[in-house]
Amino acid sequence: MKYLAIWILSVCVLEGVDFQKEVRPILSRHCFHCHGPDAENRQAGIRLDSQDGVLAETKRGPIVKPGSLEQSLLWKRVAHAKPALRMPPPHAHKDLTEEQKKALAAWIEAGAPWAEHWALRPPVRRDLPSVQRRGWVRNAVDAFVLARLEKEGLAPEAEEASDRLLRRLSFDLTGLPPTPEVSARFRRDARPDAYERMVDYYLASPHWGEHRARYWMDAARYGDTHGLHSDNAREIWPWRDWVISAFNANKPFDQFTVEQLAGDLLPGATLEQRVATGFHRNHIATGEGGVIPEEVKTIYVKDQVDTT
């Protein structure tokens, strides 16, 4: 016990524990399976994925008592000397490392501060920072960039030459260099919003959708062949064309994802919505003789989980 007390004192002096980076990942990976949002699988009625759940009282005391390790049931179970009473249980094969225990201890001692996941926080409009070179600022983003440059004692570069600026824009939005005709037209355009007009021009180009779709197709494992054995060709190009069309039509992201995951299950599903579910057929497939069906299925399903 003497050594345990010394160890606890040593971890309590840690400062600046970041809940999002250091504590939430521990709870998510090691605790949520049995004490998370899934009510059917939740054990002992303990929930650790919300602040109310973490601070809840039980018959044996509070799950977490901010500022007190001795009164925190979570800490008692995590640091218990008997494996049979320690959490996570041995059969889960998710034992905490000493560093993870230190992070939990420091977090509790610091008052168990909680922060919602960034995706659940409402966006907040920030005031623009004050800057010295106000004439350089054209939009809100410029103000933040310039404020940081001035803080570091740096000055912004002069505006790039029109040809190079157009080239960057073209590659960013379409993945292609500007054509000679477009370059000549841009050089002749003396209007103050000439650059903005070129942005609109490229966003309206079908190459915009082709370029953006490429990144999505890479993440979804798209390929014109099966990927194994003799790598036979397969016809999944209708899904590819659907993705390109979706980007070019500026389809809302929630609709974009729903149609790929379950477009065929939507009421009155259209042909395009059914084609969208080709997303699920992008993974490696094989017709090789001698394969073990369950093994191939496991690999396939894992790849589906990774992409969704």
Coordinates of C-alpha atoms in Angstrom, one line a residue, residues 25-201:
P25 CA -10.0 7.3 -26.3
I26 CA -9.3 5.2 -23.2
L27 CA -12.9 5.1 -22.2
S28 CA -14.0 4.4 -25.8
R29 CA -11.6 1.6 -26.5
H30 CA -11.6 -0.1 -23.1
C31 CA -15.0 0.7 -21.6
F32 CA -17.7 1.6 -24.0
H33 CA -18.3 -2.0 -25.2
C34 CA -19.9 -2.8 -21.9
H35 CA -20.6 0.6 -20.5
G36 CA -21.4 2.7 -23.5
P37 CA -24.5 3.9 -25.5
D38 CA -25.8 0.4 -26.3
A39 CA -28.4 -0.2 -23.7
E40 CA -28.8 -3.8 -24.5
N41 CA -25.2 -4.6 -23.9
R42 CA -24.6 -2.3 -21.0
Q43 CA -23.4 -4.0 -17.9
A44 CA -24.3 -3.1 -14.3
G45 CA -26.2 -0.1 -15.5
I46 CA -23.0 1.9 -15.7
R47 CA -22.6 4.3 -18.6
L48 CA -19.3 6.0 -19.3
D49 CA -19.9 7.8 -22.6
S50 CA -21.7 10.8 -21.1
Q51 CA -20.9 13.2 -18.3
D52 CA -24.1 12.4 -16.4
G53 CA -23.2 8.7 -16.6
V54 CA -19.7 9.2 -15.4
L55 CA -20.8 11.3 -12.4
A56 CA -23.8 9.1 -11.5
E57 CA -24.2 7.6 -8.1
T58 CA -24.3 3.9 -7.4
K59 CA -24.9 1.8 -4.3
R60 CA -21.2 1.6 -3.9
G61 CA -20.6 5.3 -4.4
P62 CA -20.1 7.7 -7.3
I63 CA -18.6 6.2 -10.5
V64 CA -16.3 9.3 -10.6
K65 CA -15.9 11.7 -7.7
P66 CA -14.2 14.8 -9.2
G67 CA -11.0 15.4 -7.4
S68 CA -11.0 12.2 -5.4
L69 CA -9.5 8.9 -6.5
E70 CA -10.4 7.2 -3.2
Q71 CA -14.1 7.9 -3.7
S72 CA -14.2 7.1 -7.4
L73 CA -15.6 3.6 -8.2
L74 CA -14.0 3.8 -11.7
W75 CA -10.6 4.2 -10.3
K76 CA -11.0 1.5 -7.6
R77 CA -11.9 -1.0 -10.3
V78 CA -9.2 0.1 -12.8
A79 CA -6.5 0.0 -10.1
H80 CA -7.7 -3.1 -8.2
A81 CA -5.0 -5.5 -7.1
K82 CA -7.1 -8.6 -7.8
P83 CA -7.4 -9.4 -11.5
A84 CA -10.9 -10.9 -10.9
L85 CA -12.2 -7.5 -9.7
R86 CA -10.1 -5.3 -12.0
M87 CA -11.6 -3.5 -15.0
P88 CA -11.5 -4.1 -17.9
P89 CA -11.9 -7.8 -17.0
P90 CA -9.0 -10.1 -18.0
H91 CA -11.1 -12.1 -20.5
A92 CA -11.7 -8.9 -22.5
H93 CA -7.9 -8.6 -23.3
K94 CA -8.1 -4.8 -23.0
D95 CA -5.8 -4.2 -20.0
L96 CA -4.9 -0.6 -19.4
T97 CA -1.2 0.4 -19.6
E98 CA 0.4 2.2 -16.8
E99 CA 0.4 5.4 -18.9
Q100 CA -3.3 5.1 -19.4
K101 CA -3.9 4.6 -15.7
K102 CA -1.8 7.7 -15.0
A103 CA -3.9 9.7 -17.5
L104 CA -7.2 8.5 -15.8
A105 CA -5.9 9.3 -12.3
A106 CA -4.7 12.8 -13.4
W107 CA -8.0 13.5 -15.0
I108 CA -10.0 12.5 -11.9
E109 CA -7.7 14.5 -9.6
A110 CA -8.1 17.5 -11.9
G111 CA -11.8 17.5 -11.4
A112 CA -12.8 15.1 -14.2
P113 CA -13.4 17.9 -16.7
W114 CA -15.7 16.8 -19.5
A115 CA -15.9 18.0 -23.1
E116 CA -18.4 16.9 -25.8
H117 CA -17.0 15.5 -29.0
W118 CA -16.3 18.3 -31.4
A119 CA -18.9 17.0 -33.9
L120 CA -21.7 17.5 -31.2
R121 CA -20.8 21.1 -30.3
P122 CA -22.8 23.8 -32.0
P123 CA -20.6 26.1 -34.2
V124 CA -19.7 29.4 -32.7
R125 CA -18.9 32.5 -34.7
R126 CA -15.7 34.0 -33.5
D127 CA -14.8 37.6 -33.5
L128 CA -12.3 38.6 -36.1
P129 CA -8.8 39.2 -34.7
S130 CA -7.4 42.7 -35.0
V131 CA -4.5 43.0 -37.5
Q132 CA -2.1 45.7 -38.6
R133 CA -2.3 45.3 -42.3
R134 CA -6.1 45.7 -42.7
G135 CA -5.8 46.3 -46.4
W136 CA -4.5 42.8 -47.0
V137 CA -7.6 41.2 -45.6
R138 CA -10.2 40.2 -48.1
N139 CA -12.3 37.7 -46.1
A140 CA -12.6 36.3 -42.6
V141 CA -10.1 33.6 -43.2
D142 CA -7.5 36.1 -44.2
A143 CA -7.9 37.9 -40.9
F144 CA -7.0 34.7 -38.9
V145 CA -4.1 33.9 -41.2
L146 CA -2.7 37.4 -41.0
A147 CA -3.1 37.5 -37.2
R148 CA -1.0 34.4 -36.8
L149 CA 1.6 35.7 -39.3
E150 CA 1.9 39.0 -37.4
K151 CA 2.1 37.1 -34.1
E152 CA 5.1 35.1 -35.4
G153 CA 6.7 38.3 -36.8
L154 CA 6.1 37.3 -40.4
A155 CA 4.7 39.1 -43.4
P156 CA 2.5 37.7 -46.1
E157 CA 3.9 37.1 -49.5
A158 CA 2.9 39.3 -52.4
E159 CA 0.1 38.0 -54.6
E160 CA 1.2 35.4 -57.1
A161 CA 1.4 36.1 -60.8
S162 CA -1.9 35.5 -62.6
D163 CA -0.7 32.6 -64.6
R164 CA 0.6 30.7 -61.6
L165 CA -2.5 31.6 -59.6
L166 CA -4.7 30.2 -62.3
R167 CA -2.6 27.0 -62.5
R168 CA -2.9 26.4 -58.8
L169 CA -6.7 27.0 -58.9
S170 CA -7.1 24.6 -61.9
F171 CA -5.1 21.8 -60.3
D172 CA -6.9 22.3 -56.9
L173 CA -10.4 22.1 -58.4
T174 CA -10.0 19.8 -61.4
G175 CA -6.7 18.0 -61.0
L176 CA -5.8 19.3 -64.5
P177 CA -3.8 22.3 -65.8
P178 CA -5.6 25.2 -67.4
T179 CA -6.0 25.0 -71.1
P180 CA -4.3 27.7 -73.3
E181 CA -7.7 29.2 -74.1
V182 CA -8.7 29.5 -70.5
S183 CA -5.3 31.0 -69.6
A184 CA -5.5 33.6 -72.3
R185 CA -9.1 34.6 -71.3
F186 CA -8.0 35.0 -67.7
R187 CA -5.1 37.3 -68.7
R188 CA -7.4 39.5 -70.7
D189 CA -10.0 39.8 -67.9
A190 CA -9.4 43.1 -66.1
R191 CA -12.5 42.9 -63.9
P192 CA -11.8 43.0 -60.2
D193 CA -13.6 39.7 -59.6
A194 CA -11.8 37.9 -62.5
Y195 CA -10.4 35.3 -60.1
E196 CA -13.7 34.6 -58.4
R197 CA -15.2 34.1 -61.9
M198 CA -12.6 31.5 -62.6
V199 CA -13.5 29.7 -59.4
D200 CA -17.1 29.6 -60.5
Y201 CA -16.0 28.4 -63.9

